[in-house]
Short mmCIF file of C-alpha atoms in Angstrom, two decimals:
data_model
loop_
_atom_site.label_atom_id
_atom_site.label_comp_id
_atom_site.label_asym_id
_atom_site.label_seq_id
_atom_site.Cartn_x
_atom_site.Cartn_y
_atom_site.Cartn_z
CA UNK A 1 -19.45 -8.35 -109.58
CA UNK A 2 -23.49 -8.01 -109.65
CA UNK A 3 -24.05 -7.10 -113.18
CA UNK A 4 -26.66 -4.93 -112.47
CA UNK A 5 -24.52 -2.56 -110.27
CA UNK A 6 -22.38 -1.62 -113.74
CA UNK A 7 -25.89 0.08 -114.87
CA UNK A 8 -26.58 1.87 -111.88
CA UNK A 9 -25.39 5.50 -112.40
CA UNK A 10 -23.20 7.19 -109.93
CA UNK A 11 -24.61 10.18 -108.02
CA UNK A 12 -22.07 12.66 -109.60
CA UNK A 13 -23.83 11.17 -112.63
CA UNK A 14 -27.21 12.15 -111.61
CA UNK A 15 -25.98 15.37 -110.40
CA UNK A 16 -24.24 16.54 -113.78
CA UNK A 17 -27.38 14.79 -115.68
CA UNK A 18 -30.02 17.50 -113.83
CA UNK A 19 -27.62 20.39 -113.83
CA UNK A 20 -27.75 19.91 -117.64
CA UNK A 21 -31.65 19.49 -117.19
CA UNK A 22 -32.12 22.88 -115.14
CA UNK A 23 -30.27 24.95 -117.64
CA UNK A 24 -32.30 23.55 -120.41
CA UNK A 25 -35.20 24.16 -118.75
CA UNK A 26 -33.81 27.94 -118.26
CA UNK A 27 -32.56 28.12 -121.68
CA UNK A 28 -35.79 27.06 -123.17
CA UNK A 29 -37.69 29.82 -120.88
CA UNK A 30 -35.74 32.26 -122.19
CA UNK A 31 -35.50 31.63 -125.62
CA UNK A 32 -40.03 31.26 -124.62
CA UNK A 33 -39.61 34.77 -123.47
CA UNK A 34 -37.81 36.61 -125.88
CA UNK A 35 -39.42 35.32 -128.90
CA UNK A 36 -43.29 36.03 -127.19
CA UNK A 37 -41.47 39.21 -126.80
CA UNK A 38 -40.23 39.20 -130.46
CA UNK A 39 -43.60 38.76 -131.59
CA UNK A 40 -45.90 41.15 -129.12
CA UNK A 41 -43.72 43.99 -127.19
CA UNK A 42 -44.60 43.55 -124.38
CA UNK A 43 -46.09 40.52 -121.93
CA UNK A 44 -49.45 42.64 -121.82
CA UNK A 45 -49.93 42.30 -125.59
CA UNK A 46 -49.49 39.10 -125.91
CA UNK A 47 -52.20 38.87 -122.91
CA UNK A 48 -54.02 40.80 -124.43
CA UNK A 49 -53.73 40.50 -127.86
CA UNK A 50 -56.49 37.28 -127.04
CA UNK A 51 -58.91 40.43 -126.39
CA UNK A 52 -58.54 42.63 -129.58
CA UNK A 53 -60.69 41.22 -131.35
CA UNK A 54 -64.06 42.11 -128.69
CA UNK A 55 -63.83 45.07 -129.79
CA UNK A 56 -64.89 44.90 -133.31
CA UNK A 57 -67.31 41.98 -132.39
CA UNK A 58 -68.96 44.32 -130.25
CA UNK A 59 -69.03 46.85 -132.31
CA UNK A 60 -70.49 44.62 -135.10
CA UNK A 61 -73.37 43.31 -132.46
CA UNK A 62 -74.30 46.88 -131.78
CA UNK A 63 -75.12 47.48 -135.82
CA UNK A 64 -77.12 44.04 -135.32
CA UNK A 65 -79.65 44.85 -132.84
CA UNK A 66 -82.98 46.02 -133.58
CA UNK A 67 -83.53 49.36 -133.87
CA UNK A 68 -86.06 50.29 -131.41
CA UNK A 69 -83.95 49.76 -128.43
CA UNK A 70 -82.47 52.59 -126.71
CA UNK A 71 -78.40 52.79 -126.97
CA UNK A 72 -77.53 51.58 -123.42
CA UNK A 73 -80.03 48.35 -123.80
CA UNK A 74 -78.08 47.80 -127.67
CA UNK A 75 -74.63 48.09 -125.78
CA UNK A 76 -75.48 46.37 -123.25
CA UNK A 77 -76.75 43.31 -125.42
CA UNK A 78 -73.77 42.97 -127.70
CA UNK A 79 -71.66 43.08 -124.78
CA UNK A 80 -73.07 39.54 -124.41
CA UNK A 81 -71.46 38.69 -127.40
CA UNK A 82 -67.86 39.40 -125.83
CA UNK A 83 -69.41 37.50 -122.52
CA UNK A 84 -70.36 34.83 -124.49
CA UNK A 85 -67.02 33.98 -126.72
CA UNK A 86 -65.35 34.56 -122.93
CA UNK A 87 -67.41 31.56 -121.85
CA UNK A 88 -66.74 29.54 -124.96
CA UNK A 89 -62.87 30.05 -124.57
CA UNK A 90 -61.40 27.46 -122.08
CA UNK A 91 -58.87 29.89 -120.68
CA UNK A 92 -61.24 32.89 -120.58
CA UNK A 93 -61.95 32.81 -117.27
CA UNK A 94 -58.42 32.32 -116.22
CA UNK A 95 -57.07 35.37 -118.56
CA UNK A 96 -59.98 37.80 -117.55
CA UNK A 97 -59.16 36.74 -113.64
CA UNK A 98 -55.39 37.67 -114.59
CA UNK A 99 -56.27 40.62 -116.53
CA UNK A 100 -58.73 42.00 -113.28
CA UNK A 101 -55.70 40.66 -110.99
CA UNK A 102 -52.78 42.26 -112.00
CA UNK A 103 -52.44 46.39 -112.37
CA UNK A 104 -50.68 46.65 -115.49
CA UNK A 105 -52.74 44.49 -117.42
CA UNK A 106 -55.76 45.86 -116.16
CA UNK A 107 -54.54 49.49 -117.18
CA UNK A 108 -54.19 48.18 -120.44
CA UNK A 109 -57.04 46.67 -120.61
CA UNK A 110 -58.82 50.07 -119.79
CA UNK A 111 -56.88 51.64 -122.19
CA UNK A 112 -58.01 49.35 -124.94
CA UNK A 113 -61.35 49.75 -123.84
CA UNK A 114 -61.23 53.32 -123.95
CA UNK A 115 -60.00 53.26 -128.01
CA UNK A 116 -63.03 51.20 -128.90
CA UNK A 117 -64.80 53.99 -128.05
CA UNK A 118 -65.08 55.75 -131.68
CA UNK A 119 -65.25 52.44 -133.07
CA UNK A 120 -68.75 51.26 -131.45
CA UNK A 121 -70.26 55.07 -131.54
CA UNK A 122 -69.75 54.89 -135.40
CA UNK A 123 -71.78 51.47 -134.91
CA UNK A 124 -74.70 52.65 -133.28
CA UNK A 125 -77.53 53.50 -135.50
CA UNK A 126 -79.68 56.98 -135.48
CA UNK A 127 -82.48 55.86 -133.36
CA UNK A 128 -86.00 57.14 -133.21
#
């Protein structure tokens, strides 16, 4: 015999050897799954829980701004600050494309939005 036949292995081998690999890779998605789950609720908060935090810095850019400008140019400006940390983040443009793709996370998104409402009108100075 041609000892290096002896460490070929037989196709049943192979066979059984990525079976085993497939279910791993199935077992490990699930166990992926249901801990992100564990941890968020639901797969839009843990899309969005990347987002929460725009909200406040927003909010704090508002207070920033100079005084003089009128409320849509202040909001507008720290808006940019959001933009900005988007732009910095190397999968911001991919989450904001998914977020703006898919209907559920962009209902969410709105929804989130919508509560930071209170939260930058308590930021925006009295102006002249």
């Amino acid at each position: 015999m041609i000892p290096i036949l002896h460490s070929i292995p037989e196709t049943s081998d192979i066979a059984r050897a990525a079976v085993r690999a497939g279910l791993s890779q199935v077992a490990f998605g699930l166990f992926l799954r249901s801990t992100i789950l564990r941890c968020f609720g639901t797969e839009e908060d843990a899309v969005l829980s990347a987002v929460d935090a725009h909200g406040e810095q927003v909010a704090d850019a508002v207070r920033a701004r100079p005084a003089g400008e009128d409320d849509w140019t202040a909001l507008r400006g720290a808006i940019d600050t959001a933009i900005r940390h988007c732009r910095q983040d190397p999968g911001g443009l991919a989450r904001t494309r998914l977020i703006r793709e898919t209907p559920a996370l962009r209902a969410r998104q709105l929804e989130q939005q919508f509560r930071w409402r209170p939260l930058l009108a308590g930021r925006v100075p009295p102006r002249a």
